[in-house]
Amino acid sequence: MLTVTRLQEQLRPVRRAVESAAGLPNVLYNDPAGFELEKQQIFHRTWACIGVANDVPEPGDAKPIDFLGMPLLLVRDHDGALRLFQNVCRHRGMILIDAPRKLKGVIRCPYHSWCYNLNGSLRATPHVGGPGINEHCDVPADQLGLLEVRMGVFLDAVFADVSGHAAPFEEFIAPLKARWSEFADQPLYHGGQESRFTLDIASNWKLAVENYCESYHLPWVHPGLNSYSRLEDHYNIFAPDDAAHAPGDFSGQGTLVYAPQFEGEAPMPNFGGLSDVWDRSAEYIALFPNVLFGVHRDHVYSIRLEPVSHGRTREHIEIYYTTPEAATSDERASTRRKNAALWKDIFIEDIGVVEGMQQGRGALGFDGGKFSPVMDAPTHRFHAWVAAQLS
Amino acid sequence: MTTREAIAVHTLADEALDQAIIAQHAADPVDLTALSALYREGAQRARDRAAARFALTHAWVLALEAGDARSIAELERELRACGGLAPPRS
C-alpha cells in the first residue's frame, strides 16, 4: 500500500549516486495508487507525449485521445495548423468527438449541437434561448470556446502540458534538440500503415523506458545484433547535467556501427546535411517520461508509451523516412516492410524481459534492485528522474 | 430521427418533405448539405414564424457542419430576419 511518508523514505535511496542507489520501489509498479500518483505528479503536470502529428495529416482531421482519463482532441484546422483541445463541450461536458474523423466544417457536439470552429471558438448555440432562438445574453459565446491545451512537436511526436503551468516547450525540448540538432528540423515522411504498429505489454510503462535506455541487455535479449552491433560498440547517453532530474531530461544509448542491410534492397536515402559521424552511428534515447526515439541517417522512429494501468502499457511505434519517395513509393515498399519487421521483431524480443520484470515486482522482498554503475547508469538516471518528480 | 423530431418536422411541411428528411437522417453517411437544404425548404413552407425559426436553425447547424460558407451566410441572414439571431455587431 502506498503512503506518502513511506514513499518518500523509499525514494531517498533512488536519488543517491548510481554507485549506491536503489531502484524505485515495488509500489510504483504494482499498485494502482502508485499509478494514480504518477498520473498526477508526472503526466498531468509536465510535458508528456500524447500522439504524433501524423495522426491528423490533413486539414479537418480530428482524433480523440484519452490521456490517462483526460479527454483530449488533436485537430488539424482548415488552415493546416495543429491544435490540441480538451475534448469536452463547454455546455454540459459532453465528449465532442469519439472516434477519428474528417471535419468538413465545425465540431458539432452530438448532445445539443453547440458548434465550435477548429480554432476552438464557439460558433453556434442552437436553441439556447428557446426553440429557434440561438443566442442568450447569459451564454456569452466569446467566453465559452474550447479549452486549448499547450502543445509542442518534436520529430513529429506531439507533447501536451495539460497543467498549463510547465515551463515553455522550447525549454523542455532544448537539451534533446541540441544533441540531435542535425535531425531536429529535418522533414520527416511517415512510412504509412506498414510503418506503424502497436504492441500491448503486460507491464508498467516505466519498465519499457528502463529497458530501452540501456545496452546491457542487448547480447542476451537481441542476439541477432551481436553479429553487427556488439555491446562494446555501444555507449551511454545522458542529457547535460543542468537538465538532470528536470523536465527535458533524457538518457539512452548509441551505437557506432549502424549498417543497415536488407538482402536485395538498395540503401534508403539519407537525411541531407548530416555530419560524417552519422555515417555509422545511431542513437536511441528515452525522453522522460514516455517517448523513446531512434535516429539513424536514413530513418527515424518513435515509440510512444501509453500507460494503461499500473501493469499494462501500449507501445505505439511510428517510422519515418527522409523523402516522400522513400516513405510512400511502391519501389521502396519492400524495404519499408523489412525495416518495420526488423524493428517489430526487436521490440517483441524485449516484451519477455519487460513483462518478467513486472512479474518480479510482486516479490515482497525486492528492494528496487542494484545498478551497475557502468552498464545501468542510463536506467538509474530515469529512476532518479521519476523519484525527483514524486518527491 | 426520433418520434419527437418526426412530429416537429411534420409541423413544417408536407408528408413528402417529412419522409425525405427522415430518410436523409437515416442515411449512412448523412449528406449534410442535402439535409440542410431540406430543412431550409421546410422553413419556407412553415406555417408560422416560430416553426420557420426552428427549421432554419437546423438548416444552419447542418450547413456549419458541412462547411458550406455560402449557405451559412444566407441562413444567418434569414435567421436574423425572423429573430433567431441578433443583428451583427457593427
GROMACS .gro file of C-alpha atoms in nm:
model
  481
    1MET     CA    1   0.000   0.000   0.000
    2LEU     CA    2   0.126   0.345  -0.085
    3THR     CA    3   0.162   0.606   0.182
    4VAL     CA    4   0.326   0.940   0.117
    5THR     CA    5   0.562   0.908   0.414
    6ARG     CA    6   0.671   0.556   0.325
    7LEU     CA    7   0.715   0.652  -0.040
    8GLN     CA    8   0.941   0.945   0.046
    9GLU     CA    9   1.156   0.709   0.254
   10GLN     CA   10   1.177   0.469  -0.038
   11LEU     CA   11   1.266   0.741  -0.288
   12ARG     CA   12   1.566   0.873  -0.096
   13PRO     CA   13   1.800   0.587  -0.190
   14VAL     CA   14   1.689   0.616  -0.554
   15ARG     CA   15   1.823   0.970  -0.568
   16ARG     CA   16   2.169   0.869  -0.447
   17ALA     CA   17   2.453   0.837  -0.693
   18VAL     CA   18   2.426   0.527  -0.909
   19GLU     CA   19   2.705   0.351  -0.721
   20SER     CA   20   2.495   0.329  -0.406
   21ALA     CA   21   2.143   0.387  -0.534
   22ALA     CA   22   1.848   0.151  -0.513
   23GLY     CA   23   1.577   0.133  -0.773
   24LEU     CA   24   1.221   0.263  -0.749
   25PRO     CA   25   1.001   0.072  -0.504
   26ASN     CA   26   0.751  -0.200  -0.598
   27VAL     CA   27   0.454   0.018  -0.510
   28LEU     CA   28   0.521   0.225  -0.822
   29TYR     CA   29   0.486  -0.085  -1.039
   30ASN     CA   30   0.212  -0.299  -0.887
   31ASP     CA   31  -0.018  -0.063  -0.702
   32PRO     CA   32  -0.297   0.141  -0.865
   33ALA     CA   33  -0.225   0.416  -0.613
   34GLY     CA   34   0.130   0.445  -0.748
   35PHE     CA   35  -0.009   0.473  -1.100
   36GLU     CA   36  -0.252   0.743  -0.990
   37LEU     CA   37   0.027   0.936  -0.819
   38GLU     CA   38   0.237   0.927  -1.134
   39LYS     CA   39  -0.061   1.044  -1.336
   40GLN     CA   40  -0.098   1.347  -1.113
   41GLN     CA   41   0.269   1.427  -1.047
   42ILE     CA   42   0.419   1.343  -1.385
   43PHE     CA   43   0.179   1.300  -1.675
   44HIS     CA   44  -0.069   1.573  -1.586
   45ARG     CA   45   0.197   1.808  -1.453
   46THR     CA   46   0.465   1.832  -1.718
   47TRP     CA   47   0.520   1.773  -2.085
   48ALA     CA   48   0.428   1.423  -2.199
   49CYS     CA   49   0.385   1.262  -2.539
   50ILE     CA   50   0.020   1.208  -2.636
   51GLY     CA   51   0.036   1.124  -3.006
   52VAL     CA   52   0.201   1.210  -3.336
   53ALA     CA   53   0.118   1.485  -3.580
   54ASN     CA   54   0.081   1.217  -3.845
   55ASP     CA   55  -0.236   1.108  -3.661
   56VAL     CA   56  -0.407   1.410  -3.821
   57PRO     CA   57  -0.225   1.458  -4.151
   58GLU     CA   58  -0.486   1.658  -4.347
   59PRO     CA   59  -0.685   1.976  -4.272
   60GLY     CA   60  -1.009   1.879  -4.100
   61ASP     CA   61  -0.867   1.563  -3.942
   62ALA     CA   62  -0.961   1.518  -3.579
   63LYS     CA   63  -0.856   1.245  -3.338
   64PRO     CA   64  -0.976   1.198  -2.981
   65ILE     CA   65  -0.712   1.095  -2.729
   66ASP     CA   66  -0.771   0.955  -2.383
   67PHE     CA   67  -0.466   1.079  -2.193
   68LEU     CA   68  -0.489   0.889  -1.865
   69GLY     CA   69  -0.851   0.982  -1.828
   70MET     CA   70  -0.813   1.336  -1.962
   71PRO     CA   71  -1.014   1.360  -2.286
   72LEU     CA   72  -0.813   1.546  -2.550
   73LEU     CA   73  -0.881   1.628  -2.912
   74LEU     CA   74  -0.600   1.665  -3.166
   75VAL     CA   75  -0.713   1.865  -3.467
   76ARG     CA   76  -0.559   1.982  -3.794
   77ASP     CA   77  -0.754   2.302  -3.859
   78HIS     CA   78  -0.870   2.413  -4.202
   79ASP     CA   79  -0.553   2.623  -4.244
   80GLY     CA   80  -0.335   2.319  -4.172
   81ALA     CA   81  -0.229   2.417  -3.821
   82LEU     CA   82  -0.215   2.156  -3.547
   83ARG     CA   83  -0.434   2.230  -3.241
   84LEU     CA   84  -0.496   2.046  -2.917
   85PHE     CA   85  -0.805   2.094  -2.704
   86GLN     CA   86  -0.979   1.933  -2.414
   87ASN     CA   87  -1.234   1.715  -2.589
   88VAL     CA   88  -1.531   1.848  -2.397
   89CYS     CA   89  -1.822   2.074  -2.477
   90ARG     CA   90  -1.833   2.385  -2.258
   91HIS     CA   91  -2.211   2.340  -2.220
   92ARG     CA   92  -2.272   2.018  -2.026
   93GLY     CA   93  -1.936   1.844  -2.052
   94MET     CA   94  -2.021   1.607  -2.337
   95ILE     CA   95  -1.737   1.443  -2.525
   96LEU     CA   96  -1.730   1.612  -2.865
   97ILE     CA   97  -1.555   1.358  -3.088
   98ASP     CA   98  -1.549   0.988  -3.000
   99ALA     CA   99  -1.362   0.846  -3.300
  100PRO     CA  100  -1.115   0.979  -3.557
  101ARG     CA  101  -1.295   1.166  -3.833
  102LYS     CA  102  -1.265   1.426  -4.105
  103LEU     CA  103  -1.444   1.754  -4.026
  104LYS     CA  104  -1.576   1.946  -4.325
  105GLY     CA  105  -1.686   2.242  -4.114
  106VAL     CA  106  -1.729   2.288  -3.742
  107ILE     CA  107  -1.708   2.049  -3.450
  108ARG     CA  108  -2.071   1.981  -3.354
  109CYS     CA  109  -2.149   1.849  -3.010
  110PRO     CA  110  -2.376   1.545  -3.050
  111TYR     CA  111  -2.581   1.641  -2.742
  112HIS     CA  112  -2.726   1.990  -2.809
  113SER     CA  113  -2.536   2.075  -3.129
  114TRP     CA  114  -2.322   2.353  -2.991
  115CYS     CA  115  -2.074   2.415  -3.271
  116TYR     CA  116  -1.706   2.508  -3.245
  117ASN     CA  117  -1.469   2.633  -3.510
  118LEU     CA  118  -1.149   2.435  -3.541
  119ASN     CA  119  -0.962   2.721  -3.375
  120GLY     CA  120  -1.173   2.645  -3.068
  121SER     CA  121  -1.407   2.945  -3.076
  122LEU     CA  122  -1.776   2.880  -3.008
  123ARG     CA  123  -1.961   2.929  -3.335
  124ALA     CA  124  -2.324   2.841  -3.260
  125THR     CA  125  -2.551   2.766  -2.967
  126PRO     CA  126  -2.873   2.645  -3.133
  127HIS     CA  127  -3.197   2.687  -2.937
  128VAL     CA  128  -3.005   2.814  -2.633
  129GLY     CA  129  -3.264   3.086  -2.579
  130GLY     CA  130  -3.561   2.866  -2.665
  131PRO     CA  131  -3.668   2.684  -2.984
  132GLY     CA  132  -3.533   2.878  -3.277
  133ILE     CA  133  -3.369   3.140  -3.054
  134ASN     CA  134  -2.999   3.083  -3.092
  135GLU     CA  135  -2.842   3.325  -2.850
  136HIS     CA  136  -2.890   3.423  -2.488
  137CYS     CA  137  -2.733   3.714  -2.303
  138ASP     CA  138  -2.622   3.483  -2.019
  139VAL     CA  139  -2.441   3.246  -2.254
  140PRO     CA  140  -2.155   3.457  -2.389
  141ALA     CA  141  -2.009   3.276  -2.684
  142ASP     CA  142  -1.681   3.468  -2.666
  143GLN     CA  143  -1.613   3.318  -2.323
  144LEU     CA  144  -1.709   2.960  -2.398
  145GLY     CA  145  -1.459   2.843  -2.655
  146LEU     CA  146  -1.287   2.507  -2.632
  147LEU     CA  147  -1.019   2.476  -2.367
  148GLU     CA  148  -0.695   2.475  -2.561
  149VAL     CA  149  -0.406   2.267  -2.427
  150ARG     CA  150  -0.044   2.373  -2.458
  151MET     CA  151   0.126   2.163  -2.722
  152GLY     CA  152   0.468   2.113  -2.875
  153VAL     CA  153   0.601   1.890  -3.153
  154PHE     CA  154   0.942   1.726  -3.191
  155LEU     CA  155   1.027   1.467  -3.455
  156ASP     CA  156   0.651   1.454  -3.524
  157ALA     CA  157   0.579   1.347  -3.164
  158VAL     CA  158   0.312   1.565  -3.007
  159PHE     CA  159   0.363   1.671  -2.646
  160ALA     CA  160   0.098   1.817  -2.418
  161ASP     CA  161   0.110   2.011  -2.094
  162VAL     CA  162  -0.238   1.968  -1.952
  163SER     CA  163  -0.147   2.155  -1.633
  164GLY     CA  164  -0.085   2.476  -1.824
  165HIS     CA  165   0.196   2.557  -1.582
  166ALA     CA  166   0.501   2.372  -1.718
  167ALA     CA  167   0.798   2.567  -1.849
  168PRO     CA  168   0.771   2.653  -2.219
  169PHE     CA  169   0.804   2.359  -2.456
  170GLU     CA  170   1.111   2.518  -2.611
  171GLU     CA  171   1.285   2.489  -2.275
  172PHE     CA  172   1.168   2.129  -2.226
  173ILE     CA  173   1.293   2.007  -2.563
  174ALA     CA  174   1.610   2.219  -2.574
  175PRO     CA  175   1.854   1.957  -2.436
  176LEU     CA  176   1.748   1.683  -2.678
  177LYS     CA  177   1.710   1.926  -2.965
  178ALA     CA  178   2.065   2.043  -2.907
  179ARG     CA  179   2.203   1.689  -2.909
  180TRP     CA  180   2.008   1.598  -3.222
  181SER     CA  181   2.033   1.936  -3.389
  182GLU     CA  182   2.107   1.770  -3.722
  183PHE     CA  183   1.775   1.583  -3.710
  184ALA     CA  184   1.552   1.828  -3.525
  185ASP     CA  185   1.438   2.032  -3.826
  186GLN     CA  186   1.461   1.767  -4.094
  187PRO     CA  187   1.136   1.700  -4.283
  188LEU     CA  188   1.002   1.359  -4.185
  189TYR     CA  189   0.782   1.144  -4.408
  190HIS     CA  190   0.578   0.874  -4.241
  191GLY     CA  191   0.614   0.534  -4.400
  192GLY     CA  192   0.239   0.466  -4.400
  193GLN     CA  193   0.032   0.191  -4.247
  194GLU     CA  194   0.310  -0.064  -4.283
  195SER     CA  195   0.536   0.162  -4.079
  196ARG     CA  196   0.322   0.187  -3.769
  197PHE     CA  197   0.223  -0.078  -3.519
  198THR     CA  198   0.114  -0.113  -3.159
  199LEU     CA  199   0.234  -0.362  -2.900
  200ASP     CA  200   0.031  -0.440  -2.591
  201ILE     CA  201   0.262  -0.507  -2.296
  202ALA     CA  202   0.167  -0.655  -1.959
  203SER     CA  203   0.398  -0.426  -1.771
  204ASN     CA  204   0.428  -0.087  -1.611
  205TRP     CA  205   0.526   0.191  -1.853
  206LYS     CA  206   0.850   0.261  -1.667
  207LEU     CA  207   0.990  -0.083  -1.738
  208ALA     CA  208   0.978  -0.015  -2.112
  209VAL     CA  209   1.182   0.301  -2.056
  210GLU     CA  210   1.428   0.127  -1.824
  211ASN     CA  211   1.491  -0.147  -2.076
  212TYR     CA  212   1.517   0.081  -2.380
  213CYS     CA  213   1.777   0.321  -2.248
  214GLU     CA  214   2.045   0.062  -2.170
  215SER     CA  215   2.255  -0.155  -2.400
  216TYR     CA  216   2.345  -0.403  -2.124
  217HIS     CA  217   2.068  -0.644  -2.225
  218LEU     CA  218   2.142  -0.643  -2.599
  219PRO     CA  219   2.368  -0.952  -2.623
  220TRP     CA  220   2.117  -1.172  -2.439
  221VAL     CA  221   1.780  -1.040  -2.547
  222HIS     CA  222   1.875  -0.941  -2.905
  223PRO     CA  223   2.139  -1.198  -3.007
  224GLY     CA  224   2.084  -1.115  -3.370
  225LEU     CA  225   2.252  -0.781  -3.308
  226ASN     CA  226   2.573  -0.945  -3.189
  227SER     CA  227   2.687  -1.007  -3.544
  228TYR     CA  228   2.689  -0.640  -3.643
  229SER     CA  229   2.642  -0.426  -3.331
  230ARG     CA  230   2.840  -0.562  -3.040
  231LEU     CA  231   2.799  -0.447  -2.681
  232GLU     CA  232   3.141  -0.278  -2.696
  233ASP     CA  233   3.019  -0.069  -2.990
  234HIS     CA  234   2.756   0.097  -2.771
  235TYR     CA  235   2.788   0.398  -2.545
  236ASN     CA  236   2.571   0.561  -2.278
  237ILE     CA  237   2.393   0.891  -2.338
  238PHE     CA  238   2.272   1.145  -2.083
  239ALA     CA  239   2.119   1.488  -2.102
  240PRO     CA  240   2.356   1.763  -1.985
  241ASP     CA  241   2.397   1.792  -1.608
  242ASP     CA  242   2.187   2.107  -1.585
  243ALA     CA  243   1.889   1.909  -1.721
  244ALA     CA  244   1.931   1.621  -1.477
  245HIS     CA  245   1.612   1.525  -1.296
  246ALA     CA  246   1.423   1.814  -1.454
  247PRO     CA  247   1.160   1.816  -1.729
  248GLY     CA  248   1.352   1.761  -2.054
  249ASP     CA  249   1.590   1.508  -1.903
  250PHE     CA  250   1.678   1.204  -2.106
  251SER     CA  251   1.907   0.904  -2.123
  252GLY     CA  252   1.982   0.631  -2.369
  253GLN     CA  253   2.245   0.454  -2.570
  254GLY     CA  254   2.413   0.488  -2.902
  255THR     CA  255   2.587   0.256  -3.142
  256LEU     CA  256   2.897   0.318  -3.350
  257VAL     CA  257   2.814   0.054  -3.608
  258TYR     CA  258   2.479   0.130  -3.768
  259ALA     CA  259   2.499  -0.053  -4.101
  260PRO     CA  260   2.156  -0.139  -4.236
  261GLN     CA  261   2.148  -0.424  -4.484
  262PHE     CA  262   1.839  -0.584  -4.626
  263GLU     CA  263   1.908  -0.853  -4.882
  264GLY     CA  264   1.812  -0.745  -5.227
  265GLU     CA  265   1.732  -0.390  -5.121
  266ALA     CA  266   1.913  -0.071  -5.217
  267PRO     CA  267   2.004   0.163  -4.930
  268MET     CA  268   1.740   0.414  -4.829
  269PRO     CA  269   1.831   0.780  -4.888
  270ASN     CA  270   1.996   0.968  -4.602
  271PHE     CA  271   1.888   1.292  -4.440
  272GLY     CA  272   2.059   1.586  -4.605
  273GLY     CA  273   2.345   1.772  -4.445
  274LEU     CA  274   2.440   1.518  -4.178
  275SER     CA  275   2.793   1.522  -4.045
  276ASP     CA  276   3.016   1.222  -4.102
  277VAL     CA  277   2.960   1.088  -3.750
  278TRP     CA  278   2.616   0.968  -3.856
  279ASP     CA  279   2.754   0.754  -4.137
  280ARG     CA  280   2.783   0.466  -3.896
  281SER     CA  281   2.624   0.593  -3.572
  282ALA     CA  282   2.272   0.570  -3.445
  283GLU     CA  283   2.124   0.679  -3.114
  284TYR     CA  284   1.836   0.557  -2.902
  285ILE     CA  285   1.710   0.796  -2.638
  286ALA     CA  286   1.426   0.789  -2.388
  287LEU     CA  287   1.291   1.141  -2.340
  288PHE     CA  288   1.128   1.127  -1.999
  289PRO     CA  289   0.863   1.043  -1.923
  290ASN     CA  290   0.717   0.845  -2.208
  291VAL     CA  291   0.866   0.863  -2.557
  292LEU     CA  292   1.151   0.659  -2.696
  293PHE     CA  293   1.327   0.777  -3.011
  294GLY     CA  294   1.570   0.614  -3.251
  295VAL     CA  295   1.760   0.825  -3.504
  296HIS     CA  296   1.960   0.692  -3.797
  297ARG     CA  297   2.099   0.852  -4.108
  298ASP     CA  298   1.816   0.705  -4.317
  299HIS     CA  299   1.515   0.686  -4.086
  300VAL     CA  300   1.375   0.789  -3.750
  301TYR     CA  301   1.126   0.616  -3.527
  302SER     CA  302   0.933   0.698  -3.213
  303ILE     CA  303   0.777   0.471  -2.953
  304ARG     CA  304   0.508   0.648  -2.755
  305LEU     CA  305   0.434   0.470  -2.429
  306GLU     CA  306   0.069   0.487  -2.337
  307PRO     CA  307   0.026   0.392  -1.970
  308VAL     CA  308  -0.297   0.196  -1.947
  309SER     CA  309  -0.273   0.077  -1.588
  310HIS     CA  310  -0.004   0.003  -1.333
  311GLY     CA  311   0.057  -0.330  -1.507
  312ARG     CA  312  -0.025  -0.255  -1.870
  313THR     CA  313   0.122  -0.032  -2.138
  314ARG     CA  314   0.064   0.017  -2.508
  315GLU     CA  315   0.365   0.095  -2.724
  316HIS     CA  316   0.283   0.294  -3.039
  317ILE     CA  317   0.563   0.275  -3.293
  318GLU     CA  318   0.592   0.513  -3.591
  319ILE     CA  319   0.867   0.501  -3.855
  320TYR     CA  320   0.963   0.796  -4.075
  321TYR     CA  321   1.185   0.830  -4.378
  322THR     CA  322   1.383   1.108  -4.537
  323THR     CA  323   1.199   1.167  -4.866
  324PRO     CA  324   0.843   1.122  -4.993
  325GLU     CA  325   0.973   0.863  -5.237
  326ALA     CA  326   1.136   0.659  -4.963
  327ALA     CA  327   0.822   0.683  -4.748
  328THR     CA  328   0.548   0.617  -4.999
  329SER     CA  329   0.670   0.477  -5.331
  330ASP     CA  330   0.586   0.126  -5.442
  331GLU     CA  331   0.950   0.080  -5.535
  332ARG     CA  332   1.061   0.118  -5.171
  333ALA     CA  333   0.768  -0.067  -5.016
  334SER     CA  334   0.966  -0.387  -4.973
  335THR     CA  335   1.245  -0.205  -4.787
  336ARG     CA  336   0.994  -0.029  -4.563
  337ARG     CA  337   0.829  -0.362  -4.482
  338LYS     CA  338   1.158  -0.526  -4.397
  339ASN     CA  339   1.270  -0.234  -4.182
  340ALA     CA  340   0.941  -0.229  -3.992
  341ALA     CA  341   0.957  -0.605  -3.947
  342LEU     CA  342   1.313  -0.581  -3.815
  343TRP     CA  343   1.219  -0.325  -3.552
  344LYS     CA  344   0.900  -0.510  -3.464
  345ASP     CA  345   1.095  -0.829  -3.405
  346ILE     CA  346   1.346  -0.645  -3.187
  347PHE     CA  347   1.077  -0.474  -2.980
  348ILE     CA  348   0.889  -0.803  -2.941
  349GLU     CA  349   1.209  -0.962  -2.810
  350ASP     CA  350   1.200  -0.704  -2.530
  351ILE     CA  351   0.850  -0.798  -2.422
  352GLY     CA  352   0.954  -1.108  -2.229
  353VAL     CA  353   1.205  -0.929  -2.006
  354VAL     CA  354   0.986  -0.624  -1.957
  355GLU     CA  355   0.688  -0.839  -1.856
  356GLY     CA  356   0.919  -1.055  -1.648
  357MET     CA  357   1.034  -0.752  -1.450
  358GLN     CA  358   0.669  -0.661  -1.393
  359GLN     CA  359   0.604  -1.005  -1.251
  360GLY     CA  360   0.917  -0.973  -1.039
  361ARG     CA  361   0.780  -0.661  -0.879
  362GLY     CA  362   0.536  -0.888  -0.699
  363ALA     CA  363   0.826  -1.014  -0.488
  364LEU     CA  364   0.778  -0.852  -0.148
  365GLY     CA  365   1.147  -0.855  -0.069
  366PHE     CA  366   1.261  -0.690  -0.389
  367ASP     CA  367   1.409  -0.356  -0.295
  368GLY     CA  368   1.410  -0.194  -0.638
  369GLY     CA  369   1.736  -0.356  -0.740
  370LYS     CA  370   2.102  -0.272  -0.772
  371PHE     CA  371   2.251  -0.077  -1.061
  372SER     CA  372   2.576  -0.146  -1.242
  373PRO     CA  373   2.742   0.198  -1.237
  374VAL     CA  374   2.881   0.128  -1.583
  375MET     CA  375   2.600  -0.054  -1.760
  376ASP     CA  376   2.284   0.065  -1.581
  377ALA     CA  377   2.360   0.436  -1.544
  378PRO     CA  378   2.102   0.542  -1.806
  379THR     CA  379   1.836   0.336  -1.628
  380HIS     CA  380   1.928   0.485  -1.292
  381ARG     CA  381   1.910   0.831  -1.445
  382PHE     CA  382   1.545   0.759  -1.528
  383HIS     CA  383   1.471   0.618  -1.184
  384ALA     CA  384   1.622   0.926  -1.023
  385TRP     CA  385   1.415   1.149  -1.253
  386VAL     CA  386   1.091   0.974  -1.153
  387ALA     CA  387   1.191   0.997  -0.787
  388ALA     CA  388   1.252   1.369  -0.824
  389GLN     CA  389   0.907   1.425  -0.977
  390LEU     CA  390   0.742   1.233  -0.693
  391SER     CA  391   0.945   1.383  -0.408
  392MET     CA  392  -3.473   1.056  -3.622
  393THR     CA  393  -3.674   1.025  -3.303
  394THR     CA  394  -4.052   1.028  -3.291
  395ARG     CA  395  -4.047   1.377  -3.144
  396GLU     CA  396  -3.829   1.503  -3.423
  397ALA     CA  397  -4.059   1.349  -3.675
  398ILE     CA  398  -4.359   1.522  -3.516
  399ALA     CA  399  -4.173   1.851  -3.510
  400VAL     CA  400  -4.084   1.814  -3.874
  401HIS     CA  401  -4.444   1.735  -3.960
  402THR     CA  402  -4.549   2.075  -3.835
  403LEU     CA  403  -4.326   2.226  -4.100
  404ALA     CA  404  -4.438   2.090  -4.425
  405ASP     CA  405  -4.596   1.812  -4.621
  406GLU     CA  406  -4.557   1.439  -4.580
  407ALA     CA  407  -4.318   1.403  -4.871
  408LEU     CA  408  -4.075   1.653  -4.722
  409ASP     CA  409  -4.105   1.485  -4.384
  410GLN     CA  410  -4.015   1.149  -4.536
  411ALA     CA  411  -3.724   1.297  -4.727
  412ILE     CA  412  -3.584   1.448  -4.407
  413ILE     CA  413  -3.630   1.124  -4.215
  414ALA     CA  414  -3.462   0.926  -4.492
  415GLN     CA  415  -3.166   1.163  -4.506
  416HIS     CA  416  -3.118   1.144  -4.128
  417ALA     CA  417  -3.108   0.765  -4.159
  418ALA     CA  418  -2.855   0.764  -4.444
  419ASP     CA  419  -2.500   0.649  -4.381
  420PRO     CA  420  -2.325   0.876  -4.430
  421VAL     CA  421  -2.563   1.166  -4.388
  422ASP     CA  422  -2.541   1.418  -4.673
  423LEU     CA  423  -2.519   1.729  -4.459
  424THR     CA  424  -2.568   1.972  -4.745
  425ALA     CA  425  -2.873   1.790  -4.876
  426LEU     CA  426  -3.026   1.762  -4.529
  427SER     CA  427  -2.964   2.130  -4.465
  428ALA     CA  428  -3.143   2.214  -4.787
  429LEU     CA  429  -3.442   2.001  -4.686
  430TYR     CA  430  -3.477   2.181  -4.354
  431ARG     CA  431  -3.445   2.513  -4.532
  432GLU     CA  432  -3.727   2.410  -4.762
  433GLY     CA  433  -3.928   2.315  -4.458
  434ALA     CA  434  -3.868   2.660  -4.313
  435GLN     CA  435  -4.000   2.820  -4.629
  436ARG     CA  436  -4.319   2.615  -4.601
  437ALA     CA  437  -4.356   2.650  -4.225
  438ARG     CA  438  -4.697   2.759  -4.107
  439ASP     CA  439  -4.565   3.014  -3.859
  440ARG     CA  440  -4.261   3.219  -3.770
  441ALA     CA  441  -4.161   3.001  -3.473
  442ALA     CA  442  -4.168   2.687  -3.683
  443ALA     CA  443  -3.965   2.859  -3.951
  444ARG     CA  444  -3.702   2.967  -3.697
  445PHE     CA  445  -3.680   2.611  -3.568
  446ALA     CA  446  -3.627   2.464  -3.915
  447LEU     CA  447  -3.381   2.738  -4.014
  448THR     CA  448  -3.180   2.662  -3.701
  449HIS     CA  449  -3.142   2.301  -3.805
  450ALA     CA  450  -3.055   2.400  -4.160
  451TRP     CA  451  -2.794   2.641  -4.023
  452VAL     CA  452  -2.630   2.385  -3.790
  453LEU     CA  453  -2.608   2.134  -4.073
  454ALA     CA  454  -2.455   2.393  -4.305
  455LEU     CA  455  -2.200   2.479  -4.036
  456GLU     CA  456  -2.114   2.111  -4.003
  457ALA     CA  457  -2.084   2.081  -4.381
  458GLY     CA  458  -1.863   2.387  -4.404
  459ASP     CA  459  -2.097   2.535  -4.666
  460ALA     CA  460  -1.995   2.900  -4.635
  461ARG     CA  461  -2.250   3.040  -4.878
  462SER     CA  462  -2.545   2.861  -4.722
  463ILE     CA  463  -2.424   2.959  -4.376
  464ALA     CA  464  -2.425   3.327  -4.469
  465GLU     CA  465  -2.770   3.304  -4.629
  466LEU     CA  466  -2.920   3.112  -4.339
  467GLU     CA  467  -2.782   3.357  -4.086
  468ARG     CA  468  -2.944   3.642  -4.276
  469GLU     CA  469  -3.273   3.457  -4.270
  470LEU     CA  470  -3.240   3.378  -3.901
  471ARG     CA  471  -3.173   3.740  -3.820
  472ALA     CA  472  -3.474   3.840  -4.024
  473CYS     CA  473  -3.703   3.620  -3.815
  474GLY     CA  474  -3.543   3.684  -3.476
  475GLY     CA  475  -3.341   3.363  -3.448
  476LEU     CA  476  -3.013   3.552  -3.428
  477ALA     CA  477  -2.930   3.902  -3.313
  478PRO     CA  478  -2.817   4.156  -3.570
  479PRO     CA  479  -2.441   4.152  -3.625
  480ARG     CA  480  -2.245   4.394  -3.409
  481SER     CA  481  -2.138   4.698  -3.602
   0.00000   0.00000   0.00000
